[in-house]
mmCIF file of C-alpha atoms and ligand atoms in Angstrom:
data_model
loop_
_atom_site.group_PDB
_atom_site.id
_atom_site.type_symbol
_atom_site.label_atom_id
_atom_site.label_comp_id
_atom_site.label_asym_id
_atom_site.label_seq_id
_atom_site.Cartn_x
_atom_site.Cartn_y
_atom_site.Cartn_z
ATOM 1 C CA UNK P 1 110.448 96.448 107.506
ATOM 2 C CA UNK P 2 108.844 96.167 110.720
ATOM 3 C CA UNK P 3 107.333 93.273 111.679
ATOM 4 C CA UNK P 4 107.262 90.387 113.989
ATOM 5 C CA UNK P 5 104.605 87.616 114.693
ATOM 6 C CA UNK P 6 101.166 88.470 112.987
ATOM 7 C CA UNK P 7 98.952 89.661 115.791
ATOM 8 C CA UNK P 8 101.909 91.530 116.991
ATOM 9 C CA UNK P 9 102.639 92.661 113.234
ATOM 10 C CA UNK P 10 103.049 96.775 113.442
ATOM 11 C CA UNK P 11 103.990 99.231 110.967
ATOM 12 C CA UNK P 12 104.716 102.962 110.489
ATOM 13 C CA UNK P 13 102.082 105.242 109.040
ATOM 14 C CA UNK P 14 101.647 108.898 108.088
ATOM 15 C CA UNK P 15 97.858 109.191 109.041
ATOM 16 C CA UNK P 16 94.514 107.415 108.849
ATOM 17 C CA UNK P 17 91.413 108.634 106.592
ATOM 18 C CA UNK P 18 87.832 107.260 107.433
ATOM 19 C CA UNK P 19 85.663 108.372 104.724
ATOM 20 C CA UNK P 20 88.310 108.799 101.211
ATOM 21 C CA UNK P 21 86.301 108.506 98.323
ATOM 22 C CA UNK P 22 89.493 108.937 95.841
ATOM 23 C CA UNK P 23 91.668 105.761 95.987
ATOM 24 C CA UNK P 24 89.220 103.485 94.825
ATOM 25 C CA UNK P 25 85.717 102.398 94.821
ATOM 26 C CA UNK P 26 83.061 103.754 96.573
ATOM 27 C CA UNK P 27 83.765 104.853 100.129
ATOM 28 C CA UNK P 28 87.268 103.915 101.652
ATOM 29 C CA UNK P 29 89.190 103.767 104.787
ATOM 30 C CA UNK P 30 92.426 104.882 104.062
ATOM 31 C CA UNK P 31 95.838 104.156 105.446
ATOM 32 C CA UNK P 32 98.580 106.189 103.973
ATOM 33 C CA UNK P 33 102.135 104.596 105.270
ATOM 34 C CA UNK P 34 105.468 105.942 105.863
ATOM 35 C CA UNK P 35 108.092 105.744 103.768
ATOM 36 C CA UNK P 36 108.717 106.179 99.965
ATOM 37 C CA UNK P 37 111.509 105.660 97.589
ATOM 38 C CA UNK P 38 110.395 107.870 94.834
ATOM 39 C CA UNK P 39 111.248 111.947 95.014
ATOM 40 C CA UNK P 40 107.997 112.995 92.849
ATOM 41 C CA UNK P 41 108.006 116.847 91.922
ATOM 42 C CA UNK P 42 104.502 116.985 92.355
ATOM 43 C CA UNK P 43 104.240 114.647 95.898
ATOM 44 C CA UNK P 44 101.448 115.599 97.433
ATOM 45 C CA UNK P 45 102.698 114.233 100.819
ATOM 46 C CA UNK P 46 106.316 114.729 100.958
ATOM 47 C CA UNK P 47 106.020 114.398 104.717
ATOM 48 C CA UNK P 48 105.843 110.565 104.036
ATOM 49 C CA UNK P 49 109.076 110.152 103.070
ATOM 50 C CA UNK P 50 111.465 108.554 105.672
ATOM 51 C CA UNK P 51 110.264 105.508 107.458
ATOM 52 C CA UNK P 52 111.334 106.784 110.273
ATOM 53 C CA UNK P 53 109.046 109.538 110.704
ATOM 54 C CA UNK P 54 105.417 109.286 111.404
ATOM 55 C CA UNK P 55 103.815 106.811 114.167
ATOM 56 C CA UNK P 56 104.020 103.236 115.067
ATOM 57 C CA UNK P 57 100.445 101.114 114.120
ATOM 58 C CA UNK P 58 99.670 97.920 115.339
ATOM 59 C CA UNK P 59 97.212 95.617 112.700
ATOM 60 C CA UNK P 60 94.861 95.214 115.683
ATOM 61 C CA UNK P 61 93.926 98.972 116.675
ATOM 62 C CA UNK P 62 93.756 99.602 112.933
ATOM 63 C CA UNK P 63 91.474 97.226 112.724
ATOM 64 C CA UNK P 64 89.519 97.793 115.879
ATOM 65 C CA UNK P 65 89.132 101.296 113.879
ATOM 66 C CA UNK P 66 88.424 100.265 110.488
ATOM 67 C CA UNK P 67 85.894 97.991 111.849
ATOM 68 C CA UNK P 68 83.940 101.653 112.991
ATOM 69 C CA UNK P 69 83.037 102.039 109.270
ATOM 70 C CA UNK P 70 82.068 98.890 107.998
ATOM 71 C CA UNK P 71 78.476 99.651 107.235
ATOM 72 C CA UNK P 72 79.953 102.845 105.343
ATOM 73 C CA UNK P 73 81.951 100.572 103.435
ATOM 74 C CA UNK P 74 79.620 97.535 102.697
ATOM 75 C CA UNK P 75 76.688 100.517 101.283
ATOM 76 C CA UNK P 76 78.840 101.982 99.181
ATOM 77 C CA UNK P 77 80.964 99.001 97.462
ATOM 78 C CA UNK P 78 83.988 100.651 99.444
ATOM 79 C CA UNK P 79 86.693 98.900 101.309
ATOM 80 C CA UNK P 80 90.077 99.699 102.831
ATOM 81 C CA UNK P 81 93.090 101.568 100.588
ATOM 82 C CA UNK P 82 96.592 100.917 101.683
ATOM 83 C CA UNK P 83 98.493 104.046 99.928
ATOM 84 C CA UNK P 84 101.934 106.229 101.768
ATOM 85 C CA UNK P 85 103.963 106.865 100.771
ATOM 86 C CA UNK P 86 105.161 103.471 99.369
ATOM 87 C CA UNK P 87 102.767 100.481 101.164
ATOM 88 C CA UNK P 88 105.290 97.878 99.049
ATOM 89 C CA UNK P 89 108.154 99.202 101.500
ATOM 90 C CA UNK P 90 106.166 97.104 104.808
ATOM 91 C CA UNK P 91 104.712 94.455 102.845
ATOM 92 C CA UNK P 92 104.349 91.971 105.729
ATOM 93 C CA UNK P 93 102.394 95.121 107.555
ATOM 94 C CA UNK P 94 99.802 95.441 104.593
ATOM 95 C CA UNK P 95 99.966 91.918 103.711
ATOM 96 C CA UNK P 96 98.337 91.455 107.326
ATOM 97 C CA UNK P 97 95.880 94.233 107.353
ATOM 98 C CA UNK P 98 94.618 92.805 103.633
ATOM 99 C CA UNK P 99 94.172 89.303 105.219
ATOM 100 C CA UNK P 100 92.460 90.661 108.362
ATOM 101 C CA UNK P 101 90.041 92.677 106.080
ATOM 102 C CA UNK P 102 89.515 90.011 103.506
ATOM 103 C CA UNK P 103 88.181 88.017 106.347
ATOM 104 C CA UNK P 104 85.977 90.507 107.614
ATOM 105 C CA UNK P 105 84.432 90.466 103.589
ATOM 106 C CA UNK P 106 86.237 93.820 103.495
ATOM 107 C CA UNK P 107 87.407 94.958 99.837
ATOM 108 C CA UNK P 108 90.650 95.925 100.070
ATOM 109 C CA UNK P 109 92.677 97.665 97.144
ATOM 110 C CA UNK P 110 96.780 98.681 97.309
ATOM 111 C CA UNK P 111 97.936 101.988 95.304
ATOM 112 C CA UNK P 112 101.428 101.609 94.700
ATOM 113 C CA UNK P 113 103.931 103.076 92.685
ATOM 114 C CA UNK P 114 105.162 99.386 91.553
ATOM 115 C CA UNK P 115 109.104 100.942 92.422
ATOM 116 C CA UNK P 116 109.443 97.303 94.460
ATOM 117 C CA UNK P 117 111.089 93.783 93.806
ATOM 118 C CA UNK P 118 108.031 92.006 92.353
ATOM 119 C CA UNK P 119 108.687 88.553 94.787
ATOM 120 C CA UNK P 120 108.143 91.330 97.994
ATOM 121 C CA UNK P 121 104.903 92.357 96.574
ATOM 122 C CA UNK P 122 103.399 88.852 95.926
ATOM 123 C CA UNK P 123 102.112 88.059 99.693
ATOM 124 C CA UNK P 124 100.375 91.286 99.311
ATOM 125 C CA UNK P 125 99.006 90.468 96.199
ATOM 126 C CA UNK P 126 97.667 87.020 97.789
ATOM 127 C CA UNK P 127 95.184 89.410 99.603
ATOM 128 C CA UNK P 128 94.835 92.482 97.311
ATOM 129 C CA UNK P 129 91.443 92.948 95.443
ATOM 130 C CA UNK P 130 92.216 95.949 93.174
ATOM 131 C CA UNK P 131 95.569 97.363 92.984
ATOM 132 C CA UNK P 132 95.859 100.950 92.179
ATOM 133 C CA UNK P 133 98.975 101.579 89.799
ATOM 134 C CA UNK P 134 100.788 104.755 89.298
ATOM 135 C CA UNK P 135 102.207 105.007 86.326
ATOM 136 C CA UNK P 136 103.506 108.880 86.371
ATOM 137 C CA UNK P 137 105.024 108.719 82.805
ATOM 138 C CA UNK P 138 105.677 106.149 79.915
ATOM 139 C CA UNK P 139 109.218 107.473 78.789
ATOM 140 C CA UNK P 140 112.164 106.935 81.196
ATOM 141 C CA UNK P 141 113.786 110.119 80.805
ATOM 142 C CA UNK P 142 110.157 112.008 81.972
ATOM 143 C CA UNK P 143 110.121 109.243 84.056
ATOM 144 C CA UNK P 144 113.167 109.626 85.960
ATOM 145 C CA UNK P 145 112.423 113.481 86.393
ATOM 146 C CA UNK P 146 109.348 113.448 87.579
ATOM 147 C CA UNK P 147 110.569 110.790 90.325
ATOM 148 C CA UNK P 148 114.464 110.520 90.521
ATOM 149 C CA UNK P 149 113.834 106.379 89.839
ATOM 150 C CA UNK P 150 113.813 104.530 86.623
ATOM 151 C CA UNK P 151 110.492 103.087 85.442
ATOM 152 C CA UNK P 152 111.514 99.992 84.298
ATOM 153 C CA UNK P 153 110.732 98.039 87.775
ATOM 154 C CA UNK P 154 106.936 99.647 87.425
ATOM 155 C CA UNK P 155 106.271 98.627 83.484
ATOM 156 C CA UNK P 156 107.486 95.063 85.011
ATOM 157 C CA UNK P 157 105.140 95.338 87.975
ATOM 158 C CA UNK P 158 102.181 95.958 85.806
ATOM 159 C CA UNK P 159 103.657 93.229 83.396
ATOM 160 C CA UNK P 160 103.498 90.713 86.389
ATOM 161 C CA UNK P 161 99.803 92.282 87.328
ATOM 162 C CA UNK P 162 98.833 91.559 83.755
ATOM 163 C CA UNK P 163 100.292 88.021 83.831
ATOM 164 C CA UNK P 164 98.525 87.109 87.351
ATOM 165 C CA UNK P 165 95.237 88.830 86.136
ATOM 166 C CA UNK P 166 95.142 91.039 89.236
ATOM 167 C CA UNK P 167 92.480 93.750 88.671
ATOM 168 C CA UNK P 168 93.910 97.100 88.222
ATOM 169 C CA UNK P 169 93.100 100.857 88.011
ATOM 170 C CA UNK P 170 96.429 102.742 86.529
ATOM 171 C CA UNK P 171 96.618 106.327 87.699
ATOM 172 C CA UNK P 172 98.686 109.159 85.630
ATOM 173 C CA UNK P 173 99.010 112.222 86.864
ATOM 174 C CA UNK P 174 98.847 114.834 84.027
ATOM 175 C CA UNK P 175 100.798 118.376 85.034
ATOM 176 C CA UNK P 176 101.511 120.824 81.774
ATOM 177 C CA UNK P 177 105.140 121.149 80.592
ATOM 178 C CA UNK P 178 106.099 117.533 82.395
ATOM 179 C CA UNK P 179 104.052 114.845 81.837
ATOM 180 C CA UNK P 180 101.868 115.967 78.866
ATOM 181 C CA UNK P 181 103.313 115.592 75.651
ATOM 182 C CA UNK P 182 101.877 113.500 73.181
ATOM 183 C CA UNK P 183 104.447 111.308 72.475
ATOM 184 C CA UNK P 184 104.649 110.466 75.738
ATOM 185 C CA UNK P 185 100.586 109.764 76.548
ATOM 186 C CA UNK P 186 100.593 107.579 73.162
ATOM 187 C CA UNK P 187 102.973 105.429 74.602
ATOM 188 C CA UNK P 188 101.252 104.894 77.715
ATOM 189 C CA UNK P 189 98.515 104.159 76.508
ATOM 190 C CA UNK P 190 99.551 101.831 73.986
ATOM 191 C CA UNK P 191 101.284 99.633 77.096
ATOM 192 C CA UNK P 192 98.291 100.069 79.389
ATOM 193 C CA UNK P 193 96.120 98.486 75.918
ATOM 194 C CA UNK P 194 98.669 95.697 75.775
ATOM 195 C CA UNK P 195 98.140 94.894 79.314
ATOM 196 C CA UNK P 196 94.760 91.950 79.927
ATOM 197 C CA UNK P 197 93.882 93.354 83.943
ATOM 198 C CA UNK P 198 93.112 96.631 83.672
ATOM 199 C CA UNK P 199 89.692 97.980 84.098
ATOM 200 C CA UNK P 200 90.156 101.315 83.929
ATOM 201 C CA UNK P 201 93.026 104.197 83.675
ATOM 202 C CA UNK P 202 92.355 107.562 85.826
ATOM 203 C CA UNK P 203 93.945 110.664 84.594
ATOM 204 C CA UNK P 204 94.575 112.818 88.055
ATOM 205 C CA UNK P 205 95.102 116.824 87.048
ATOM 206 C CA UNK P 206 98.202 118.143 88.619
ATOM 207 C CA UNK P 207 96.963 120.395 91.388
ATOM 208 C CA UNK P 208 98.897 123.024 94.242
ATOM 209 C CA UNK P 209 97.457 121.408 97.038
ATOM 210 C CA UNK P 210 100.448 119.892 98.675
ATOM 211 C CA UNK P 211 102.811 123.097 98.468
ATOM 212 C CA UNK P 212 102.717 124.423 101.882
ATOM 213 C CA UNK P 213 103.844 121.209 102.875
ATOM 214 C CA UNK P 214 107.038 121.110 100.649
ATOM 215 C CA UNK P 215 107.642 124.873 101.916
ATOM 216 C CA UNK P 216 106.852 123.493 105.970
ATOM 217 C CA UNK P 217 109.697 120.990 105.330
ATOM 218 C CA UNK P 218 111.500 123.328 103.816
ATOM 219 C CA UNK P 219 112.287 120.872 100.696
ATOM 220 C CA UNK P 220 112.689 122.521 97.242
ATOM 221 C CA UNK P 221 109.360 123.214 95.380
ATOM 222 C CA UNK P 222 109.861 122.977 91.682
ATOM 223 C CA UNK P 223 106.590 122.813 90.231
ATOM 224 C CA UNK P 224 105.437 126.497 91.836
ATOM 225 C CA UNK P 225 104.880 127.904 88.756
ATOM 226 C CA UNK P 226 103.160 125.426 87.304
ATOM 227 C CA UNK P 227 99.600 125.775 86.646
ATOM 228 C CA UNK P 228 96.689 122.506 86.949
ATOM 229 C CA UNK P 229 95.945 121.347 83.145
ATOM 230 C CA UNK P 230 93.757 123.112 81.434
ATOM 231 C CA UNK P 231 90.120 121.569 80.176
ATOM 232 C CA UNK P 232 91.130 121.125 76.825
ATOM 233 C CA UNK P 233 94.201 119.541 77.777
ATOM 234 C CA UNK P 234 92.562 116.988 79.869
ATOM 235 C CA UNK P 235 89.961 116.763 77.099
ATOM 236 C CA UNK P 236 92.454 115.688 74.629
ATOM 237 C CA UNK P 237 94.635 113.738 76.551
ATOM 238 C CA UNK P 238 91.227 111.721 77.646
ATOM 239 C CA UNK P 239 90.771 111.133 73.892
ATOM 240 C CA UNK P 240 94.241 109.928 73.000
ATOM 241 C CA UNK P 241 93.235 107.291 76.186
ATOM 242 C CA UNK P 242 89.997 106.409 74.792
ATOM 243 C CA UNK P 243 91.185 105.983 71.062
ATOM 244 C CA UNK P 244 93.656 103.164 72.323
ATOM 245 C CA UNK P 245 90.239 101.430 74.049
ATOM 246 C CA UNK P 246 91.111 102.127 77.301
ATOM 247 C CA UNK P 247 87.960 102.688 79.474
ATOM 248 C CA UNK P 248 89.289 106.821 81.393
ATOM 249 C CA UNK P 249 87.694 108.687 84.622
ATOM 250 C CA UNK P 250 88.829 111.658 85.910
HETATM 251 S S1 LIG A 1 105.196 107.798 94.977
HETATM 252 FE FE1 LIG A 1 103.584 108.993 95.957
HETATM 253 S S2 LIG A 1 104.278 109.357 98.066
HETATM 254 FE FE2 LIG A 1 106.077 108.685 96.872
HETATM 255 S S3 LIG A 1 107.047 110.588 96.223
HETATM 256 FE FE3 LIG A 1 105.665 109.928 94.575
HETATM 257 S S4 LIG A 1 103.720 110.994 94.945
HETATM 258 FE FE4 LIG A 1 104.957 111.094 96.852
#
């Protein structure tokens, strides 16, 4: 953690994005942070890993910069996406940046893996209009594979999100031979439908995009032969989803 007064607050991130338009509504300025305790197969930005790496950010030239985009932002319902890496690993960093933009009228929405003691997350929450929740797999054995960590601190997360009402998009990444089986998706989605906060669950197809990072950092690829689901798979695991009542995009 890496913080001091508030107006002095800084933070380590990976990068900056000015215009996202896939963590959240309309268009979003995104800051992806360093640092991540999860080891997914399928991590997209393995470079975020270690705290250590990536550059120091200061709350006020982030917001100097997010500031740039505000009419962006107000025309399309957007806001500001805090994602990493793990944002829960800085929380007094985001927590800042959230209260900065919240008083600016700027939406602002976390995407977190929930992998975090819940009291560490609730100053972010304080500030934190939509939180984006990864769920990457119900059962804790598929669970633990897919991310070396046991799910049980992220089905408490989204327990606590439930209890506190906090509005929530869960994300589940679907990728053939891992994540898909049936038995597993059921049980998702019959926690997500026992859960009163969440508006909607997307189901993100496992794509190669990130592999010539992995090979860069010379980190072991597992998922190379793996192939992105096919339509019918997404079609059907949509419809297992829907029959529980859970509103799906994709
Ligand atoms: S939680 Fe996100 S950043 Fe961390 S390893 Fe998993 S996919 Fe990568």
């Amino acid at each position: 953690m890496l913080t001091n007064t508030p107006t002095e607050t800084k933070g380590r991130i990976h990068s900056i994005e000015s215009c996202g338009t896939v963590d959240g509504p309309g268009i979003r300025f995104v800051i992806f942070t360093q640092g991540c305790p999860l080891r997914c197969l399928y991590c997209h930005n393995p470079d975020c890993r270690h705290i250590e790496d990536g550059k120091e950010a200061t709350i006020e030239e982030l917001i100097t910069e997010i500031q740039k985009y505000r009419s962006y932002m107000r025309f399309s319902g957007g806001g500001v996406t805090v994602t990493g890496g793990e944002p829960l690993m800085q929380p007094e960093f985001v927590t800042e940046i959230f209260k900065q933009c919240q008083a600016l009228g700027i939406h602002t929405a976390l995407d977190t893996s929930g992998y975090v003691p819940i009291a560490a997350a609730k100053p972010v929450l304080d500030y934190t209009d939509l939180v984006l929740l990864d769920i990457k797999s119900y059962k804790p054995d598929i669970y633990r594979t897919v991310t070396s960590v046991s799910v049980e601190p992220t089905l408490n997360f989204a327990r606590y999100l439930s209890e506190i009402k906090q509005p929530t998009w869960v994300r589940f990444v679907l990728v053939p031979n891992l994540t898909d089986s049936v038995e597993n998706i059921k049980e998702l989605a019959a926690f997500v439908a026992s859960l009163q906060n969440v508006e909607k669950l997307e189901v993100l197809p496992f794509h190669q995009m990130g592999t010539y990072k992995w090979e860069k950092l010379g980190y072991d690829y597992q998922l190379k032969e793996t192939k992105p689901p096919s339509p019918d798979l997404i079609a059907s695991t949509i419809n297992i989803f829907q029959s529980y009542g859970i509103k799906v995009s994709y």
